[in-house]
Amino acid sequence: MTGEQRRTLGRPIAGKPVEHLPLRPLWLCRRCGQPWPCGAAKLALLAEYQDNRVSLFLYLAGCLHDAIDDLHRLNPAETGTAAGMFDRFLGWPARHTNSYGMTTTSAIEIEET
């Protein structure tokens, strides 16, 4: 996130903005307390990485790795399923954006060219 975006996301508390960033090792949003990435964090991440979705996936993959380690260390029984953790960190951008910047081509279109 750019410095300007970070300054405008949160309300000032003690002179500093509170951003929708993860509170580790709990992986809750520092501002709203929802599981991170919360809705506001997702919007901010999509805006920040709008021109480079691969970087968004790489960043979120690193967060997923860290979250699994942190949450497992806190309470192994409550870490969550692999599918749930994957969806929380990497599933949402693939569902809500044209993440790979690719278009689909049908077999008929290929034969015509």
Tab-separated table of N, CA, C and O in Angstrom:
chain	number	residue	atom	x	y	z
A	1	MET	N	0.834	-1.156	0.000
A	1	MET	CA	0.000	0.000	0.000
A	1	MET	C	0.890	1.234	0.000
A	1	MET	O	1.901	1.256	0.670
A	2	THR	N	0.495	2.221	-0.721
A	2	THR	CA	1.291	3.442	-0.740
A	2	THR	C	1.048	4.222	0.536
A	2	THR	O	0.039	4.034	1.221
A	3	GLY	N	1.965	5.116	0.840
A	3	GLY	CA	1.834	5.930	2.047
A	3	GLY	C	0.565	6.749	2.052
A	3	GLY	O	-0.099	6.884	3.077
A	4	GLU	N	0.204	7.315	0.902
A	4	GLU	CA	-1.013	8.117	0.819
A	4	GLU	C	-2.250	7.274	1.095
A	4	GLU	O	-3.150	7.693	1.824
A	5	GLN	N	-2.302	6.063	0.535
A	5	GLN	CA	-3.444	5.187	0.780
A	5	GLN	C	-3.518	4.804	2.245
A	5	GLN	O	-4.591	4.771	2.832
A	6	ARG	N	-2.392	4.535	2.859
A	6	ARG	CA	-2.392	4.151	4.269
A	6	ARG	C	-2.878	5.285	5.158
A	6	ARG	O	-3.551	5.061	6.142
A	7	ARG	N	-2.554	6.511	4.807
A	7	ARG	CA	-2.985	7.651	5.609
A	7	ARG	C	-4.485	7.885	5.505
A	7	ARG	O	-5.086	8.393	6.431
A	8	THR	N	-5.096	7.524	4.396
A	8	THR	CA	-6.512	7.821	4.211
A	8	THR	C	-7.429	6.678	4.636
A	8	THR	O	-8.631	6.869	4.707
A	9	LEU	N	-6.903	5.503	4.937
A	9	LEU	CA	-7.754	4.363	5.270
A	9	LEU	C	-8.311	4.409	6.686
A	9	LEU	O	-9.412	3.960	6.923
A	10	GLY	N	-7.555	4.897	7.626
A	10	GLY	CA	-7.975	4.784	9.005
A	10	GLY	C	-8.249	6.106	9.667
A	10	GLY	O	-7.939	7.163	9.159
A	11	ARG	N	-8.860	6.022	10.821
A	11	ARG	CA	-9.087	7.211	11.632
A	11	ARG	C	-7.877	7.417	12.532
A	11	ARG	O	-7.302	6.465	13.037
A	12	PRO	N	-7.529	8.656	12.778
A	12	PRO	CA	-6.376	8.895	13.654
A	12	PRO	C	-6.659	8.470	15.090
A	12	PRO	O	-7.707	8.761	15.627
A	13	ILE	N	-5.739	7.758	15.662
A	13	ILE	CA	-5.757	7.432	17.083
A	13	ILE	C	-4.384	7.821	17.604
A	13	ILE	O	-3.374	7.301	17.135
A	14	ALA	N	-4.343	8.709	18.544
A	14	ALA	CA	-3.082	9.223	19.082
A	14	ALA	C	-2.215	9.779	17.958
A	14	ALA	O	-1.010	9.599	17.950
A	15	GLY	N	-2.860	10.436	16.988
A	15	GLY	CA	-2.110	11.078	15.915
A	15	GLY	C	-1.709	10.177	14.766
A	15	GLY	O	-1.159	10.633	13.791
A	16	LYS	N	-1.970	8.875	14.864
A	16	LYS	CA	-1.592	7.940	13.794
A	16	LYS	C	-2.839	7.250	13.265
A	16	LYS	O	-3.732	6.902	14.027
A	17	PRO	N	-2.908	7.028	11.943
A	17	PRO	CA	-4.070	6.341	11.401
A	17	PRO	C	-4.059	4.859	11.757
A	17	PRO	O	-3.014	4.253	11.903
A	18	VAL	N	-5.244	4.327	11.933
A	18	VAL	CA	-5.388	2.892	12.167
A	18	VAL	C	-5.794	2.279	10.835
A	18	VAL	O	-6.812	2.627	10.264
A	19	GLU	N	-4.974	1.395	10.340
A	19	GLU	CA	-5.208	0.799	9.034
A	19	GLU	C	-5.814	-0.589	9.178
A	19	GLU	O	-5.759	-1.197	10.235
A	20	HIS	N	-6.355	-1.075	8.098
A	20	HIS	CA	-6.890	-2.434	8.057
A	20	HIS	C	-5.746	-3.389	7.732
A	20	HIS	O	-5.656	-3.935	6.643
A	21	LEU	N	-4.874	-3.560	8.703
A	21	LEU	CA	-3.709	-4.431	8.576
A	21	LEU	C	-3.836	-5.573	9.575
A	21	LEU	O	-4.552	-5.458	10.572
A	22	PRO	N	-3.129	-6.677	9.343
A	22	PRO	CA	-3.251	-7.811	10.260
A	22	PRO	C	-2.573	-7.560	11.600
A	22	PRO	O	-1.509	-6.966	11.673
A	23	LEU	N	-3.242	-8.024	12.646
A	23	LEU	CA	-2.673	-8.031	13.985
A	23	LEU	C	-2.162	-9.441	14.215
A	23	LEU	O	-2.936	-10.382	14.383
A	24	ARG	N	-0.845	-9.574	14.150
A	24	ARG	CA	-0.243	-10.887	14.307
A	24	ARG	C	0.064	-11.134	15.771
A	24	ARG	O	0.351	-10.200	16.494
A	25	PRO	N	-0.040	-12.345	16.233
A	25	PRO	CA	-0.212	-13.616	15.539
A	25	PRO	C	-1.672	-14.045	15.402
A	25	PRO	O	-1.944	-15.138	14.949
A	26	LEU	N	-2.622	-13.174	15.785
A	26	LEU	CA	-4.035	-13.555	15.729
A	26	LEU	C	-4.629	-13.494	14.325
A	26	LEU	O	-5.654	-14.096	14.065
A	27	TRP	N	-4.025	-12.712	13.450
A	27	TRP	CA	-4.497	-12.508	12.084
A	27	TRP	C	-5.922	-11.971	12.056
A	27	TRP	O	-6.769	-12.413	11.299
A	28	LEU	N	-6.136	-10.985	12.935
A	28	LEU	CA	-7.366	-10.211	12.934
A	28	LEU	C	-7.020	-8.812	12.459
A	28	LEU	O	-5.880	-8.364	12.587
A	29	CYS	N	-8.008	-8.099	11.929
A	29	CYS	CA	-7.783	-6.736	11.458
A	29	CYS	C	-7.537	-5.823	12.651
A	29	CYS	O	-8.267	-5.865	13.640
A	30	ARG	N	-6.509	-4.992	12.556
A	30	ARG	CA	-6.183	-4.054	13.630
A	30	ARG	C	-7.291	-3.030	13.860
A	30	ARG	O	-7.427	-2.502	14.946
A	31	ARG	N	-8.056	-2.740	12.820
A	31	ARG	CA	-9.060	-1.685	12.932
A	31	ARG	C	-10.440	-2.219	13.287
A	31	ARG	O	-11.097	-1.695	14.180
A	32	CYS	N	-10.900	-3.241	12.584
A	32	CYS	CA	-12.285	-3.682	12.778
A	32	CYS	C	-12.412	-5.008	13.527
A	32	CYS	O	-13.508	-5.407	13.887
A	33	GLY	N	-11.307	-5.724	13.739
A	33	GLY	CA	-11.338	-6.962	14.504
A	33	GLY	C	-11.829	-8.184	13.748
A	33	GLY	O	-11.922	-9.262	14.313
A	34	GLN	N	-12.132	-8.039	12.465
A	34	GLN	CA	-12.571	-9.171	11.653
A	34	GLN	C	-11.354	-9.996	11.216
A	34	GLN	O	-10.236	-9.497	11.214
A	35	PRO	N	-11.562	-11.257	10.834
A	35	PRO	CA	-10.435	-12.036	10.305
A	35	PRO	C	-9.818	-11.308	9.120
A	35	PRO	O	-10.532	-10.823	8.239
A	36	TRP	N	-8.489	-11.200	9.135
A	36	TRP	CA	-7.790	-10.487	8.071
A	36	TRP	C	-7.479	-11.438	6.926
A	36	TRP	O	-7.102	-12.581	7.184
A	37	PRO	N	-7.653	-11.042	5.680
A	37	PRO	CA	-8.037	-9.718	5.222
A	37	PRO	C	-9.543	-9.494	5.330
A	37	PRO	O	-10.336	-10.290	4.826
A	38	CYS	N	-9.903	-8.405	5.999
A	38	CYS	CA	-11.305	-8.019	6.132
A	38	CYS	C	-11.764	-7.391	4.817
A	38	CYS	O	-10.972	-7.218	3.886
A	39	GLY	N	-13.008	-7.024	4.732
A	39	GLY	CA	-13.539	-6.446	3.502
A	39	GLY	C	-12.812	-5.183	3.075
A	39	GLY	O	-12.484	-5.006	1.898
A	40	ALA	N	-12.535	-4.295	4.034
A	40	ALA	CA	-11.833	-3.048	3.698
A	40	ALA	C	-10.403	-3.317	3.251
A	40	ALA	O	-9.896	-2.665	2.332
A	41	ALA	N	-9.753	-4.289	3.872
A	41	ALA	CA	-8.382	-4.635	3.474
A	41	ALA	C	-8.375	-5.214	2.058
A	41	ALA	O	-7.481	-4.907	1.263
A	42	LYS	N	-9.383	-6.023	1.740
A	42	LYS	CA	-9.465	-6.598	0.392
A	42	LYS	C	-9.611	-5.497	-0.656
A	42	LYS	O	-8.939	-5.518	-1.690
A	43	LEU	N	-10.478	-4.520	-0.373
A	43	LEU	CA	-10.654	-3.408	-1.310
A	43	LEU	C	-9.361	-2.618	-1.483
A	43	LEU	O	-8.981	-2.240	-2.590
A	44	ALA	N	-8.679	-2.366	-0.370
A	44	ALA	CA	-7.420	-1.620	-0.431
A	44	ALA	C	-6.355	-2.407	-1.198
A	44	ALA	O	-5.601	-1.831	-1.989
A	45	LEU	N	-6.298	-3.715	-0.976
A	45	LEU	CA	-5.316	-4.541	-1.686
A	45	LEU	C	-5.609	-4.583	-3.183
A	45	LEU	O	-4.691	-4.499	-4.006
A	46	LEU	N	-6.886	-4.708	-3.540
A	46	LEU	CA	-7.241	-4.705	-4.966
A	46	LEU	C	-6.858	-3.385	-5.619
A	46	LEU	O	-6.369	-3.365	-6.747
A	47	ALA	N	-7.068	-2.291	-4.917
A	47	ALA	CA	-6.708	-0.986	-5.473
A	47	ALA	C	-5.199	-0.845	-5.596
A	47	ALA	O	-4.689	-0.357	-6.609
A	48	GLU	N	-4.473	-1.280	-4.576
A	48	GLU	CA	-3.015	-1.147	-4.594
A	48	GLU	C	-2.376	-1.992	-5.690
A	48	GLU	O	-1.432	-1.564	-6.344
A	49	TYR	N	-2.897	-3.191	-5.880
A	49	TYR	CA	-2.300	-4.126	-6.834
A	49	TYR	C	-3.092	-4.218	-8.136
A	49	TYR	O	-2.979	-5.200	-8.857
A	50	GLN	N	-3.867	-3.197	-8.467
A	50	GLN	CA	-4.725	-3.278	-9.648
A	50	GLN	C	-3.948	-3.498	-10.935
A	50	GLN	O	-4.463	-4.089	-11.878
A	51	ASP	N	-2.720	-3.043	-10.994
A	51	ASP	CA	-1.920	-3.205	-12.206
A	51	ASP	C	-0.968	-4.394	-12.153
A	51	ASP	O	-0.234	-4.637	-13.105
A	52	ASN	N	-0.971	-5.120	-11.031
A	52	ASN	CA	-0.046	-6.239	-10.914
A	52	ASN	C	-0.640	-7.314	-10.004
A	52	ASN	O	-0.264	-7.446	-8.848
A	53	ARG	N	-1.558	-8.077	-10.558
A	53	ARG	CA	-2.245	-9.104	-9.777
A	53	ARG	C	-1.317	-10.226	-9.330
A	53	ARG	O	-1.526	-10.828	-8.289
A	54	VAL	N	-0.282	-10.511	-10.095
A	54	VAL	CA	0.658	-11.559	-9.689
A	54	VAL	C	1.313	-11.175	-8.362
A	54	VAL	O	1.448	-11.999	-7.462
A	55	SER	N	1.683	-9.920	-8.215
A	55	SER	CA	2.274	-9.457	-6.960
A	55	SER	C	1.286	-9.571	-5.810
A	55	SER	O	1.671	-9.875	-4.682
A	56	LEU	N	0.009	-9.330	-6.084
A	56	LEU	CA	-1.014	-9.492	-5.043
A	56	LEU	C	-1.043	-10.935	-4.567
A	56	LEU	O	-1.037	-11.200	-3.365
A	57	PHE	N	-1.043	-11.882	-5.499
A	57	PHE	CA	-1.063	-13.290	-5.117
A	57	PHE	C	0.208	-13.694	-4.370
A	57	PHE	O	0.150	-14.468	-3.415
A	58	LEU	N	1.346	-13.176	-4.780
A	58	LEU	CA	2.594	-13.491	-4.073
A	58	LEU	C	2.566	-12.943	-2.654
A	58	LEU	O	2.978	-13.610	-1.704
A	59	TYR	N	2.089	-11.708	-2.498
A	59	TYR	CA	1.982	-11.112	-1.163
A	59	TYR	C	1.037	-11.932	-0.285
A	59	TYR	O	1.365	-12.273	0.858
A	60	LEU	N	-0.134	-12.269	-0.819
A	60	LEU	CA	-1.106	-13.022	-0.033
A	60	LEU	C	-0.640	-14.438	0.261
A	60	LEU	O	-0.950	-14.988	1.325
A	61	ALA	N	0.127	-15.040	-0.639
A	61	ALA	CA	0.680	-16.373	-0.379
A	61	ALA	C	1.650	-16.323	0.792
A	61	ALA	O	1.666	-17.224	1.637
A	62	GLY	N	2.450	-15.271	0.856
A	62	GLY	CA	3.344	-15.100	1.999
A	62	GLY	C	2.565	-14.908	3.289
A	62	GLY	O	2.925	-15.460	4.342
A	63	CYS	N	1.491	-14.131	3.225
A	63	CYS	CA	0.635	-13.932	4.398
A	63	CYS	C	0.003	-15.250	4.828
A	63	CYS	O	-0.076	-15.545	6.031
A	64	LEU	N	-0.455	-16.042	3.865
A	64	LEU	CA	-1.044	-17.348	4.172
A	64	LEU	C	-0.043	-18.228	4.907
A	64	LEU	O	-0.368	-18.838	5.931
A	65	HIS	N	1.169	-18.277	4.413
A	65	HIS	CA	2.210	-19.084	5.049
A	65	HIS	C	2.443	-18.625	6.496
A	65	HIS	O	2.479	-19.441	7.424
A	66	ASP	N	2.573	-17.328	6.690
A	66	ASP	CA	2.799	-16.782	8.032
A	66	ASP	C	1.599	-17.037	8.940
A	66	ASP	O	1.763	-17.367	10.123
A	67	ALA	N	0.396	-16.879	8.410
A	67	ALA	CA	-0.811	-17.071	9.212
A	67	ALA	C	-0.940	-18.523	9.669
A	67	ALA	O	-1.291	-18.780	10.826
A	68	ILE	N	-0.649	-19.455	8.784
A	68	ILE	CA	-0.724	-20.867	9.174
A	68	ILE	C	0.250	-21.144	10.306
A	68	ILE	O	-0.102	-21.790	11.303
A	69	ASP	N	1.473	-20.648	10.189
A	69	ASP	CA	2.466	-20.852	11.257
A	69	ASP	C	2.003	-20.208	12.562
A	69	ASP	O	2.036	-20.845	13.618
A	70	ASP	N	1.582	-18.938	12.493
A	70	ASP	CA	1.176	-18.217	13.702
A	70	ASP	C	-0.030	-18.866	14.366
A	70	ASP	O	-0.041	-19.088	15.580
A	71	LEU	N	-1.062	-19.140	13.595
A	71	LEU	CA	-2.296	-19.684	14.160
A	71	LEU	C	-2.096	-21.096	14.684
A	71	LEU	O	-2.659	-21.457	15.720
A	72	HIS	N	-1.283	-21.875	14.002
A	72	HIS	CA	-1.010	-23.230	14.485
A	72	HIS	C	-0.231	-23.184	15.803
A	72	HIS	O	-0.484	-23.985	16.702
A	73	ARG	N	0.689	-22.248	15.917
A	73	ARG	CA	1.468	-22.097	17.145
A	73	ARG	C	0.561	-21.701	18.314
A	73	ARG	O	0.744	-22.147	19.440
A	74	LEU	N	-0.440	-20.841	18.044
A	74	LEU	CA	-1.349	-20.396	19.101
A	74	LEU	C	-2.283	-21.503	19.561
A	74	LEU	O	-2.495	-21.696	20.754
A	75	ASN	N	-2.888	-22.199	18.598
A	75	ASN	CA	-3.846	-23.243	18.931
A	75	ASN	C	-3.975	-24.197	17.749
A	75	ASN	O	-4.759	-23.947	16.834
A	76	PRO	N	-3.240	-25.290	17.755
A	76	PRO	CA	-3.236	-26.213	16.612
A	76	PRO	C	-4.620	-26.733	16.230
A	76	PRO	O	-4.893	-26.947	15.058
A	77	ALA	N	-5.507	-26.890	17.198
A	77	ALA	CA	-6.830	-27.431	16.915
A	77	ALA	C	-7.731	-26.422	16.206
A	77	ALA	O	-8.717	-26.797	15.585
A	78	GLU	N	-7.418	-25.149	16.299
A	78	GLU	CA	-8.288	-24.117	15.742
A	78	GLU	C	-7.681	-23.370	14.553
A	78	GLU	O	-8.162	-22.307	14.182
A	79	THR	N	-6.649	-23.895	13.932
A	79	THR	CA	-6.008	-23.221	12.798
A	79	THR	C	-6.962	-23.072	11.635
A	79	THR	O	-6.946	-22.069	10.938
A	80	GLY	N	-7.806	-24.036	11.412
A	80	GLY	CA	-8.726	-24.024	10.277
A	80	GLY	C	-8.287	-25.046	9.251
A	80	GLY	O	-7.160	-25.542	9.280
A	81	THR	N	-9.175	-25.340	8.342
A	81	THR	CA	-8.857	-26.308	7.300
A	81	THR	C	-7.951	-25.670	6.258
A	81	THR	O	-7.911	-24.440	6.122
A	82	ALA	N	-7.262	-26.503	5.531
A	82	ALA	CA	-6.408	-25.993	4.457
A	82	ALA	C	-7.246	-25.249	3.422
A	82	ALA	O	-6.858	-24.177	2.947
A	83	ALA	N	-8.417	-25.799	3.096
A	83	ALA	CA	-9.292	-25.146	2.114
A	83	ALA	C	-9.788	-23.803	2.632
A	83	ALA	O	-9.837	-22.817	1.883
A	84	GLY	N	-10.129	-23.741	3.895
A	84	GLY	CA	-10.604	-22.486	4.476
A	84	GLY	C	-9.530	-21.419	4.509
A	84	GLY	O	-9.791	-20.242	4.209
A	85	MET	N	-8.330	-21.809	4.873
A	85	MET	CA	-7.223	-20.849	4.912
A	85	MET	C	-6.863	-20.388	3.505
A	85	MET	O	-6.596	-19.205	3.277
A	86	PHE	N	-6.865	-21.309	2.547
A	86	PHE	CA	-6.574	-20.940	1.171
A	86	PHE	C	-7.609	-19.938	0.662
A	86	PHE	O	-7.266	-18.914	0.071
A	87	ASP	N	-8.871	-20.223	0.916
A	87	ASP	CA	-9.932	-19.334	0.457
A	87	ASP	C	-9.831	-17.958	1.120
A	87	ASP	O	-10.035	-16.938	0.463
A	88	ARG	N	-9.510	-17.944	2.387
A	88	ARG	CA	-9.391	-16.679	3.124
A	88	ARG	C	-8.312	-15.769	2.539
A	88	ARG	O	-8.491	-14.560	2.445
A	89	PHE	N	-7.200	-16.338	2.124
A	89	PHE	CA	-6.085	-15.524	1.653
A	89	PHE	C	-5.963	-15.474	0.129
A	89	PHE	O	-5.605	-14.424	-0.407
A	90	LEU	N	-6.212	-16.557	-0.564
A	90	LEU	CA	-5.955	-16.589	-2.007
A	90	LEU	C	-7.192	-16.811	-2.871
A	90	LEU	O	-7.150	-16.535	-4.070
A	91	GLY	N	-8.260	-17.287	-2.304
A	91	GLY	CA	-9.441	-17.575	-3.102
A	91	GLY	C	-10.211	-16.346	-3.527
A	91	GLY	O	-10.716	-16.261	-4.639
A	92	TRP	N	-10.313	-15.364	-2.635
A	92	TRP	CA	-11.147	-14.203	-2.937
A	92	TRP	C	-10.666	-13.371	-4.119
A	92	TRP	O	-11.496	-12.942	-4.913
A	93	PRO	N	-9.360	-13.114	-4.313
A	93	PRO	CA	-9.012	-12.280	-5.470
A	93	PRO	C	-9.261	-12.991	-6.801
A	93	PRO	O	-9.601	-12.353	-7.788
A	94	ALA	N	-9.150	-14.303	-6.803
A	94	ALA	CA	-9.398	-15.054	-8.035
A	94	ALA	C	-10.881	-15.020	-8.395
A	94	ALA	O	-11.234	-14.974	-9.565
A	95	ARG	N	-11.749	-15.013	-7.393
A	95	ARG	CA	-13.190	-14.984	-7.644
A	95	ARG	C	-13.689	-13.603	-8.050
A	95	ARG	O	-14.638	-13.480	-8.803
A	96	HIS	N	-13.082	-12.561	-7.516
A	96	HIS	CA	-13.630	-11.220	-7.664
A	96	HIS	C	-12.939	-10.339	-8.697
A	96	HIS	O	-13.325	-9.201	-8.875
A	97	THR	N	-11.923	-10.847	-9.330
A	97	THR	CA	-11.223	-10.043	-10.328
A	97	THR	C	-10.821	-10.921	-11.493
A	97	THR	O	-10.819	-12.138	-11.409
A	98	ASN	N	-10.445	-10.284	-12.555
A	98	ASN	CA	-9.826	-11.006	-13.668
A	98	ASN	C	-8.352	-11.107	-13.300
A	98	ASN	O	-7.507	-10.420	-13.847
A	99	SER	N	-8.069	-11.960	-12.333
A	99	SER	CA	-6.782	-11.974	-11.654
A	99	SER	C	-5.583	-12.167	-12.560
A	99	SER	O	-4.528	-11.630	-12.317
A	100	TYR	N	-5.727	-12.956	-13.562
A	100	TYR	CA	-4.571	-13.264	-14.373
A	100	TYR	C	-4.485	-12.398	-15.619
A	100	TYR	O	-3.553	-12.496	-16.378
A	101	GLY	N	-5.473	-11.546	-15.825
A	101	GLY	CA	-5.450	-10.665	-16.981
A	101	GLY	C	-5.533	-11.434	-18.289
A	101	GLY	O	-5.066	-10.977	-19.319
A	102	MET	N	-6.123	-12.610	-18.250
A	102	MET	CA	-6.208	-13.454	-19.436
A	102	MET	C	-7.645	-13.482	-19.924
A	102	MET	O	-8.581	-13.328	-19.160
A	103	THR	N	-7.804	-13.690	-21.192
A	103	THR	CA	-9.125	-13.898	-21.748
A	103	THR	C	-9.221	-15.341	-22.189
A	103	THR	O	-8.224	-15.966	-22.542
A	104	THR	N	-10.423	-15.858	-22.160
A	104	THR	CA	-10.599	-17.239	-22.600
A	104	THR	C	-10.893	-17.255	-24.084
A	104	THR	O	-11.537	-16.370	-24.621
A	105	THR	N	-10.404	-18.265	-24.734
A	105	THR	CA	-10.607	-18.429	-26.170
A	105	THR	C	-11.215	-19.803	-26.401
A	105	THR	O	-10.720	-20.800	-25.883
A	106	SER	N	-12.276	-19.828	-27.165
A	106	SER	CA	-12.916	-21.114	-27.439
A	106	SER	C	-12.160	-21.840	-28.560
A	106	SER	O	-11.395	-21.249	-29.310
A	107	ALA	N	-12.413	-23.132	-28.683
A	107	ALA	CA	-11.769	-23.933	-29.718
A	107	ALA	C	-12.171	-23.448	-31.105
A	107	ALA	O	-11.369	-23.467	-32.033
A	108	ILE	N	-13.394	-22.972	-31.237
A	108	ILE	CA	-13.866	-22.482	-32.536
A	108	ILE	C	-13.082	-21.225	-32.934
A	108	ILE	O	-12.672	-21.082	-34.085
A	109	GLU	N	-12.860	-20.321	-31.992
A	109	GLU	CA	-12.092	-19.112	-32.286
A	109	GLU	C	-10.665	-19.443	-32.687
A	109	GLU	O	-10.093	-18.804	-33.549
A	110	ILE	N	-10.081	-20.459	-32.095
A	110	ILE	CA	-8.713	-20.848	-32.421
A	110	ILE	C	-8.654	-21.397	-33.843
A	110	ILE	O	-7.762	-21.071	-34.611
A	111	GLU	N	-9.644	-22.237	-34.190
A	111	GLU	CA	-9.660	-22.813	-35.533
A	111	GLU	C	-9.858	-21.750	-36.622
A	111	GLU	O	-9.354	-21.876	-37.722
A	112	GLU	N	-10.597	-20.683	-36.315
A	112	GLU	CA	-10.858	-19.640	-37.279
A	112	GLU	C	-9.628	-18.804	-37.577
A	112	GLU	O	-9.526	-18.206	-38.625
A	113	THR	N	-8.677	-18.743	-36.670
A	113	THR	CA	-7.492	-17.920	-36.863
A	113	THR	C	-6.403	-18.624	-37.600
A	113	THR	O	-6.342	-19.505	-38.225
